[in-house]
Coordinates of C-alpha atoms in Angstrom, one line a residue:
Chain O
X1 CA 0.0 0.0 0.0
X2 CA 1.5 3.3 -1.1
X3 CA 1.5 6.4 1.1
X4 CA -1.2 7.9 -1.0
X5 CA -3.5 4.9 -0.4
X6 CA -2.8 5.0 3.2
X7 CA -3.9 8.6 3.4
X8 CA -6.9 7.7 1.4
X9 CA -7.9 5.1 3.9
X10 CA -7.3 7.5 6.7
X11 CA -9.6 10.0 5.0
X12 CA -12.3 7.4 4.8
X13 CA -12.3 6.9 8.5
X14 CA -11.3 10.4 9.6
X15 CA -13.7 10.3 12.5
X16 CA -11.8 7.7 14.4
X17 CA -8.3 8.8 13.7
X18 CA -5.9 9.3 16.6
X19 CA -4.4 12.7 17.2
X20 CA -1.1 11.5 15.7
X21 CA -2.9 10.2 12.6
X22 CA -4.9 13.4 12.2
X23 CA -1.7 15.5 12.3
X24 CA -0.1 13.3 9.6
X25 CA -3.2 13.6 7.5
X26 CA -3.4 17.3 7.8
X27 CA 0.2 17.6 6.8
X28 CA -0.4 15.5 3.7
X29 CA -3.6 17.4 2.8
X30 CA -1.7 20.6 2.9
X31 CA 0.6 19.4 0.2
X32 CA -1.8 17.3 -2.0
X33 CA -4.7 19.1 -3.7
X34 CA -6.2 15.9 -5.0
X35 CA -6.4 14.4 -1.5
X36 CA -7.9 17.6 -0.2
X37 CA -10.7 17.4 -2.7
X38 CA -11.2 13.8 -1.9
X39 CA -11.2 14.5 1.9
X40 CA -13.9 17.1 1.4
X41 CA -16.0 14.6 -0.7
X42 CA -15.7 12.0 2.0
X43 CA -16.7 14.4 4.7
X44 CA -19.7 15.4 2.6
X45 CA -20.6 11.7 2.2
X46 CA -20.6 11.2 5.9
X47 CA -22.7 14.2 6.5
X48 CA -25.2 13.1 3.8
X49 CA -25.4 9.6 5.2
X50 CA -26.1 10.9 8.6
X51 CA -29.2 12.5 7.2
X52 CA -30.6 9.2 6.2
X53 CA -34.0 9.3 7.7
X54 CA -34.5 7.3 10.8
X55 CA -37.9 5.8 10.5
X56 CA -39.9 5.3 13.7
X57 CA -39.9 1.7 14.8
X58 CA -43.3 0.1 14.4
X59 CA -45.0 -0.3 17.7
X60 CA -45.6 -3.9 16.9
X61 CA -41.9 -4.8 17.4
X62 CA -41.8 -4.6 21.1
X63 CA -45.2 -6.3 21.4
X64 CA -44.2 -9.1 19.1
X65 CA -40.9 -9.7 20.9
X66 CA -42.5 -9.7 24.3
X67 CA -45.3 -12.0 23.1
X68 CA -42.8 -14.4 21.6
X69 CA -40.8 -14.4 24.8
X70 CA -43.9 -15.2 26.8
X71 CA -44.8 -17.9 24.5
X72 CA -41.4 -19.4 24.9
X73 CA -41.7 -19.2 28.6
X74 CA -45.0 -21.0 28.4
X75 CA -43.6 -23.7 26.2
X76 CA -40.7 -24.2 28.6
X77 CA -43.1 -24.6 31.4
X78 CA -45.2 -27.0 29.4
X79 CA -42.2 -29.0 28.7
X80 CA -41.3 -29.1 32.3
X81 CA -44.8 -30.3 33.2
X82 CA -44.9 -32.8 30.5
X83 CA -41.5 -34.2 31.3
X84 CA -42.5 -36.3 34.3
X85 CA -45.6 -37.7 32.6
X86 CA -43.6 -38.5 29.4
X87 CA -40.8 -40.2 31.3
X88 CA -43.3 -42.2 33.4
X89 CA -45.2 -43.3 30.3
X90 CA -41.9 -44.2 28.6
X91 CA -40.8 -46.2 31.6
X92 CA -44.2 -48.0 31.7
X93 CA -43.9 -48.8 28.0
X94 CA -40.4 -50.1 28.5
X95 CA -41.5 -52.4 31.4
X96 CA -44.4 -53.6 29.3
X97 CA -42.2 -54.4 26.4
X98 CA -39.7 -56.2 28.6
X99 CA -42.4 -58.3 30.2
X100 CA -43.9 -59.2 26.9
X101 CA -40.5 -60.2 25.6
X102 CA -39.9 -62.3 28.6
X103 CA -43.3 -63.9 28.5
X104 CA -42.9 -64.7 24.8
X105 CA -39.8 -66.6 25.5
X106 CA -41.0 -68.3 28.6
X107 CA -43.4 -70.9 27.1
X108 CA -40.5 -72.6 25.3
X109 CA -38.9 -73.5 28.6
X110 CA -42.3 -74.7 29.9
X111 CA -42.9 -76.9 26.8
X112 CA -39.6 -78.7 27.4
X113 CA -41.0 -80.4 30.5
X114 CA -43.3 -82.2 28.1
X115 CA -40.7 -83.0 25.6
X116 CA -38.9 -85.9 27.2
X117 CA -41.9 -88.2 27.4
X118 CA -42.9 -87.5 23.9
X119 CA -39.5 -88.0 22.6
X120 CA -39.4 -91.7 23.3
X121 CA -41.5 -92.9 20.4
X122 CA -39.7 -90.8 17.9
X123 CA -36.3 -91.9 19.1
X124 CA -37.3 -95.5 18.8
X125 CA -39.1 -94.9 15.6
X126 CA -37.2 -95.8 12.5
X127 CA -37.8 -92.4 10.9
X128 CA -36.1 -89.3 12.2
X129 CA -36.9 -85.7 11.3
X130 CA -35.8 -84.5 8.0
X131 CA -32.3 -83.2 8.3
X132 CA -33.2 -80.0 6.8
X133 CA -36.1 -79.3 9.1
X134 CA -34.1 -80.6 12.1
X135 CA -31.4 -78.2 11.4
X136 CA -33.9 -75.6 11.0
X137 CA -35.3 -76.3 14.4
X138 CA -32.0 -76.6 16.1
X139 CA -30.9 -73.4 14.4
X140 CA -33.9 -71.6 15.6
X141 CA -33.3 -72.6 19.2
X142 CA -29.6 -72.2 19.2
X143 CA -29.9 -68.5 20.0
X144 CA -31.8 -69.1 23.2
X145 CA -29.4 -71.7 24.3
X146 CA -26.6 -69.4 23.7
X147 CA -28.3 -66.9 25.9
X148 CA -28.6 -69.6 28.6
X149 CA -32.4 -69.6 28.7
X150 CA -32.8 -73.2 27.7
X151 CA -33.0 -75.7 30.5
X152 CA -32.8 -79.0 28.9
X153 CA -34.0 -81.9 31.0
X154 CA -31.4 -84.3 29.6
X155 CA -28.5 -84.2 27.2
X156 CA -27.2 -81.1 25.6
X157 CA -29.6 -78.2 25.1
X158 CA -29.2 -78.3 21.4
X159 CA -30.2 -81.9 21.3
X160 CA -33.3 -81.5 23.4
X161 CA -34.1 -78.4 21.4
X162 CA -33.9 -80.2 18.2
X163 CA -36.5 -82.6 19.2
X164 CA -38.4 -80.2 21.4
X165 CA -41.0 -78.6 19.2
X166 CA -42.1 -81.7 17.5
X167 CA -42.5 -83.7 20.7
X168 CA -44.4 -81.0 22.5
X169 CA -47.1 -81.6 19.9
X170 CA -46.8 -85.3 20.1
X171 CA -46.9 -85.6 23.9
X172 CA -49.1 -82.8 25.2
X173 CA -51.3 -80.7 23.0
X174 CA -51.8 -83.1 20.2
X175 CA -54.8 -84.8 21.7
X176 CA -56.8 -81.6 21.8
X177 CA -55.3 -79.8 18.9
X178 CA -53.9 -82.1 16.3
X179 CA -51.5 -80.1 14.3
X180 CA -52.4 -81.8 11.0
X181 CA -56.0 -80.7 11.2
X182 CA -57.0 -77.9 9.0
X183 CA -58.8 -76.0 11.7
X184 CA -55.7 -75.9 13.9
X185 CA -53.3 -75.0 11.2
X186 CA -54.4 -71.5 10.9
X187 CA -56.4 -70.7 14.0
X188 CA -54.6 -72.3 16.8
X189 CA -54.2 -70.7 20.2
X190 CA -51.3 -68.4 21.0
X191 CA -48.8 -70.8 22.4
X192 CA -49.6 -73.7 20.2
X193 CA -49.0 -72.5 16.6
X194 CA -45.3 -72.3 16.7
X195 CA -44.9 -75.9 18.0
X196 CA -47.6 -77.1 15.7
X197 CA -46.1 -75.4 12.7
X198 CA -42.7 -76.9 13.4
X199 CA -44.2 -80.3 14.0
X200 CA -46.3 -80.2 10.9
X201 CA -43.4 -79.0 9.0
X202 CA -41.5 -82.0 10.1
X203 CA -44.3 -84.2 9.3
X204 CA -44.8 -82.7 5.9
X205 CA -41.2 -83.3 5.0
X206 CA -41.5 -86.8 6.2
X207 CA -42.3 -89.7 3.9
X208 CA -45.0 -92.2 4.7
X209 CA -42.8 -94.5 6.6
X210 CA -41.9 -91.9 9.2
X211 CA -45.4 -91.5 10.7
X212 CA -44.7 -93.3 13.9
X213 CA -43.2 -90.2 15.5
X214 CA -46.8 -89.2 16.3
X215 CA -48.1 -91.9 18.3
X216 CA -50.8 -89.8 20.0
X217 CA -52.3 -88.7 16.7
X218 CA -54.3 -91.9 16.1
X219 CA -55.8 -91.6 19.5
X220 CA -57.9 -88.6 18.8
X221 CA -57.7 -87.8 15.2
X222 CA -55.4 -90.4 14.1
X223 CA -56.4 -90.9 10.5
X224 CA -56.2 -87.4 9.3
X225 CA -52.9 -86.8 10.9
X226 CA -51.4 -90.0 9.9
X227 CA -52.8 -89.6 6.5
X228 CA -50.6 -86.6 6.2
X229 CA -48.1 -88.6 4.1
X230 CA -50.8 -89.4 1.5
X231 CA -50.5 -85.8 0.5
X232 CA -49.2 -85.6 -3.0
X233 CA -45.7 -85.6 -1.8
X234 CA -46.2 -89.1 -0.3
X235 CA -48.3 -90.3 -3.2
X236 CA -45.8 -92.9 -4.5
X237 CA -46.1 -95.0 -1.4
X238 CA -49.7 -94.9 -0.2
X239 CA -49.7 -98.3 1.5
X240 CA -46.9 -97.5 3.9
X241 CA -48.6 -94.5 5.3
X242 CA -51.5 -96.2 7.1
X243 CA -49.3 -99.1 8.2
X244 CA -46.7 -97.0 9.9
X245 CA -48.8 -95.5 12.7
X246 CA -50.0 -98.7 14.2
X247 CA -46.4 -100.0 14.2
X248 CA -45.5 -97.4 16.7
X249 CA -45.2 -98.8 20.2
X250 CA -47.3 -96.3 22.0
X251 CA -51.0 -95.8 21.3
X252 CA -52.7 -93.1 23.4
X253 CA -50.7 -90.1 24.6
X254 CA -50.6 -91.4 28.2
X255 CA -48.6 -94.3 27.2
X256 CA -46.1 -92.4 25.2
X257 CA -45.2 -90.0 28.0
X258 CA -43.4 -92.0 30.6
X259 CA -41.1 -94.0 28.3
X260 CA -39.4 -91.1 26.8
X261 CA -36.0 -91.9 28.3
X262 CA -34.1 -92.6 25.1
X263 CA -33.0 -89.3 23.8
X264 CA -33.3 -88.1 20.4
X265 CA -29.7 -88.7 19.6
X266 CA -30.4 -92.2 18.4
X267 CA -32.8 -90.8 15.9
X268 CA -30.2 -88.8 14.2
X269 CA -28.6 -91.7 12.4
X270 CA -32.0 -93.0 11.6
X271 CA -32.8 -89.7 10.1
X272 CA -29.8 -90.0 7.9
X273 CA -30.9 -93.5 7.0
X274 CA -34.4 -92.4 6.1
X275 CA -33.1 -89.4 4.2
X276 CA -32.9 -91.0 0.8
X277 CA -36.5 -92.2 1.1
X278 CA -37.8 -88.7 1.4
X279 CA -39.0 -87.3 -1.9
X280 CA -37.8 -83.8 -0.6
X281 CA -41.1 -82.2 -0.2
X282 CA -41.1 -78.5 0.5
X283 CA -44.7 -77.7 1.3
X284 CA -45.4 -77.5 5.1
X285 CA -47.7 -80.0 6.6
X286 CA -50.1 -77.3 7.6
X287 CA -50.9 -76.9 4.0
X288 CA -50.8 -80.6 3.3
X289 CA -53.2 -81.4 6.1
X290 CA -56.4 -80.3 4.4
X291 CA -55.7 -82.5 1.4
X292 CA -55.0 -85.4 3.8
X293 CA -58.5 -85.2 5.3
X294 CA -60.0 -85.4 1.9
X295 CA -58.1 -88.5 0.9
X296 CA -60.2 -91.0 2.9
Chain Z
X1 CA -43.2 9.2 7.8
X2 CA -39.6 9.8 7.5
X3 CA -38.0 11.5 10.4
X4 CA -34.6 12.9 9.9
X5 CA -32.3 12.9 12.8
X6 CA -29.0 14.6 12.5
X7 CA -27.3 13.4 15.6
X8 CA -27.7 9.7 14.9
X9 CA -24.2 8.9 15.9
X10 CA -24.5 10.5 19.3
X11 CA -27.8 8.7 19.9
X12 CA -26.3 5.4 19.0
X13 CA -23.2 5.9 21.1
X14 CA -25.5 6.8 24.0
X15 CA -27.2 3.4 24.0
X16 CA -24.0 1.4 24.1
X17 CA -24.0 0.3 27.7
X18 CA -24.7 -3.4 28.4
X19 CA -28.0 -4.0 30.3
X20 CA -27.6 -4.2 34.0
X21 CA -27.2 -7.8 35.0
X22 CA -29.0 -7.1 38.3
X23 CA -32.2 -6.6 36.4
X24 CA -34.5 -9.4 35.6
X25 CA -34.3 -10.9 32.1
X26 CA -37.5 -9.3 31.1
X27 CA -36.4 -5.9 32.3
X28 CA -33.0 -6.3 30.6
X29 CA -34.8 -7.2 27.4
X30 CA -37.1 -4.2 27.7
X31 CA -34.1 -2.0 28.2
X32 CA -32.3 -3.5 25.2
X33 CA -35.4 -2.9 23.0
X34 CA -35.7 0.7 24.2
X35 CA -32.1 1.5 23.7
X36 CA -31.4 -0.2 20.3
X37 CA -34.7 -0.9 18.5
X38 CA -34.6 2.3 16.4
X39 CA -31.0 2.1 15.4
X40 CA -31.3 -1.6 14.7
X41 CA -34.5 -1.3 12.8
X42 CA -33.1 1.5 10.6
X43 CA -29.9 -0.4 10.0
X44 CA -31.9 -3.4 8.9
X45 CA -34.1 -1.1 6.8
X46 CA -31.0 0.3 5.1
X47 CA -29.9 -3.2 4.3
X48 CA -33.1 -5.0 3.3
X49 CA -35.2 -2.0 2.3
X50 CA -38.4 -3.7 3.3
X51 CA -40.1 -2.6 6.5
X52 CA -41.7 -6.0 7.0
X53 CA -38.5 -7.9 6.5
X54 CA -36.7 -5.4 8.7
X55 CA -39.2 -5.9 11.4
X56 CA -39.0 -9.6 11.2
X57 CA -35.2 -9.4 11.4
X58 CA -35.3 -7.1 14.4
X59 CA -37.7 -9.3 16.2
X60 CA -35.5 -12.3 15.6
X61 CA -32.5 -10.4 16.8
X62 CA -34.2 -9.4 20.1
X63 CA -35.4 -12.9 20.6
X64 CA -31.8 -14.1 20.2
X65 CA -30.8 -11.5 22.7
X66 CA -33.5 -12.8 25.0
X67 CA -32.1 -16.3 24.7
X68 CA -28.6 -15.0 25.4
X69 CA -29.8 -13.2 28.5
X70 CA -31.4 -16.3 29.8
X71 CA -28.1 -18.1 29.5
X72 CA -26.4 -15.2 31.3
X73 CA -24.4 -14.3 28.2
X74 CA -23.7 -10.6 27.6
X75 CA -25.6 -8.7 25.0
X76 CA -24.3 -5.4 23.7
X77 CA -24.8 -3.2 20.7
X78 CA -22.2 -4.8 18.5
X79 CA -23.6 -8.2 19.2
X80 CA -27.1 -7.0 18.3
X81 CA -25.9 -5.4 15.1
X82 CA -23.9 -8.5 14.2
X83 CA -27.0 -10.8 14.8
X84 CA -29.2 -8.4 12.8
X85 CA -26.7 -8.2 10.0
X86 CA -26.5 -12.0 9.8
X87 CA -30.2 -12.2 9.8
X88 CA -30.4 -9.8 7.0
X89 CA -27.8 -11.8 5.1
X90 CA -30.0 -14.8 5.6
X91 CA -32.8 -12.9 3.9
X92 CA -30.6 -12.0 1.0
X93 CA -29.6 -15.7 0.6
X94 CA -33.3 -16.7 0.7
X95 CA -33.9 -14.3 -2.0
X96 CA -36.7 -12.5 -0.2
X97 CA -38.7 -10.0 -2.1
X98 CA -37.3 -6.7 -1.0
X99 CA -38.9 -3.5 -1.7
X100 CA -37.5 -1.8 -4.8
X101 CA -35.0 0.9 -4.3
X102 CA -36.3 3.3 -1.8
X103 CA -37.1 6.6 -3.4
X104 CA -35.3 9.3 -1.4
X105 CA -37.6 11.9 -2.9
X106 CA -40.2 10.8 -0.4
X107 CA -38.0 12.3 2.3
X108 CA -37.0 15.2 0.2
X109 CA -40.5 16.5 0.0
X110 CA -40.8 16.5 3.8
X111 CA -37.4 17.4 5.0
X112 CA -36.0 19.2 2.1
X113 CA -32.4 18.1 2.3
X114 CA -29.8 19.6 0.1
X115 CA -29.4 18.4 -3.4
X116 CA -26.0 17.0 -2.5
X117 CA -27.3 15.0 0.4
X118 CA -30.1 13.7 -1.8
X119 CA -27.6 12.6 -4.5
X120 CA -25.5 10.9 -1.9
X121 CA -28.4 9.0 -0.4
X122 CA -29.6 8.0 -3.8
X123 CA -26.1 6.7 -4.7
X124 CA -26.0 5.0 -1.3
X125 CA -29.1 3.1 -2.1
X126 CA -27.6 1.8 -5.3
X127 CA -24.5 0.4 -3.6
X128 CA -24.1 -3.3 -2.9
X129 CA -25.3 -4.5 0.5
X130 CA -21.7 -5.1 1.5
X131 CA -20.8 -1.4 0.9
X132 CA -24.0 -0.2 2.4
X133 CA -23.6 -2.1 5.6
X134 CA -20.0 -0.9 6.2
X135 CA -20.9 2.7 5.4
X136 CA -24.0 2.6 7.5
X137 CA -22.3 1.0 10.4
X138 CA -19.5 3.6 10.3
X139 CA -21.2 6.8 9.4
X140 CA -24.8 6.3 10.6
X141 CA -24.6 3.8 13.4
X142 CA -21.3 5.2 14.6
X143 CA -19.3 2.1 15.2
X144 CA -15.5 2.0 14.9
X145 CA -13.9 0.0 12.2
X146 CA -12.5 -2.5 14.8
X147 CA -16.0 -3.0 16.2
X148 CA -17.4 -3.5 12.7
X149 CA -14.7 -6.0 12.1
X150 CA -15.7 -7.9 15.2
X151 CA -19.3 -7.9 14.0
X152 CA -18.5 -9.2 10.6
X153 CA -15.9 -11.5 11.7
X154 CA -13.0 -9.9 9.9
X155 CA -10.0 -7.8 11.0
X156 CA -10.4 -4.1 11.5
X157 CA -7.8 -3.4 8.8
X158 CA -10.0 -5.3 6.3
X159 CA -12.9 -3.1 7.3
X160 CA -10.9 0.0 6.8
X161 CA -10.0 -1.1 3.3
X162 CA -13.7 -2.0 2.6
X163 CA -14.7 1.4 3.9
X164 CA -12.2 3.2 1.7
X165 CA -13.4 1.3 -1.4
X166 CA -17.0 1.9 -0.5
X167 CA -16.4 5.6 -0.3
X168 CA -14.8 5.5 -3.7
X169 CA -17.7 3.7 -5.2
X170 CA -20.2 5.9 -3.5
X171 CA -18.4 8.9 -4.9
X172 CA -18.5 7.4 -8.4
X173 CA -22.1 6.5 -7.9
X174 CA -23.2 10.1 -7.5
X175 CA -21.2 11.2 -10.4
X176 CA -17.9 12.3 -9.1
X177 CA -14.8 10.7 -10.4
X178 CA -12.6 9.1 -7.8

């Protein structure tokens, strides 16, 4: 910045110059006519700008500001009043959610008490659950066992879990709600459907020869449930389907319960043996059941 | 109507003190409004040239001041002008519909300023907002260049340069060669 520019800048802000700066500027202005003209022009600018009319402030400004502040105060108070209620309701919702979650996981532990008795016939039965479905079942229940929620009556939790869902149906609820029946497939009670669905899925994947795993089925609604295999998937071997259920050692559900000591582990090799016989059906038994009832 | 006040700088300098912290927040706010509303509103009016927009900006500025007071933060005139200026810049960015260039002849008919003053004010209204704000803050509002620099977030030396250039452009605008 040249000396001329520096003086030009000083002229632009002449009002705030210090005494020393003012003296320097005056000295320069005495020697430079151009800067003198410019200084006069800048002074005239400042004077003219100070005549810019100052409009009166609309009276609404203060009223609007104060109204807005009052509104904010009210909003703040409302928030303070709402906070306890909101926090209490949030806590209640949280407790409810936790209890629902805990309750939804609780019945599985309760069903396991029924599992061992029902597992006997299937363990002894030549047919074992389809490997795919068995893996599916065990896979589903691996997560709870990892969390330590599973309390298996005997053997490893995964083993009991693998046979759990199917046997709960076989041992306990089957007499009243046969899973193969059409009315139960869709509209079962709240705790039943999951076990019924798994069981029927296992049955649906099973060929005709594997029926004995449901010994209790013939007691109440035996024919329809046993007839599950006759479903198109089991069509190639119709004669074996009716024969298989009677061959099972236990008839009524009461008989099947106490002799459940043999774990499901023996059934695993059996399942592998029966694997080739399965025609690899994919439709769940719940869907296959209605067609079964029509076959007779 | 327009009201010409010659001693604007003195009036602005008079209202510099920070509100007394011993007062309640509402009282401090009332005092702030009483002291600064006119200067602030006219500054905003010089920037945005629309009374409604200027009023909105002033209201928002005082509400910001109220929030600051509630948080026990100091509020003074440079802070108010800084907030108001930023608020006006927001309006520029939004592309608000500003009133067309104000016609200084409105004031001329009432207050009969000299032709020179009229020409300067007309030229001032044709400057860019950046030039207008620095000229207004220095000449009309009476702030020092260092204070304006604090408001705008730049050094005082930068403001001094901007002020010098704005004066040159203003002089060019009303027909005088630099």
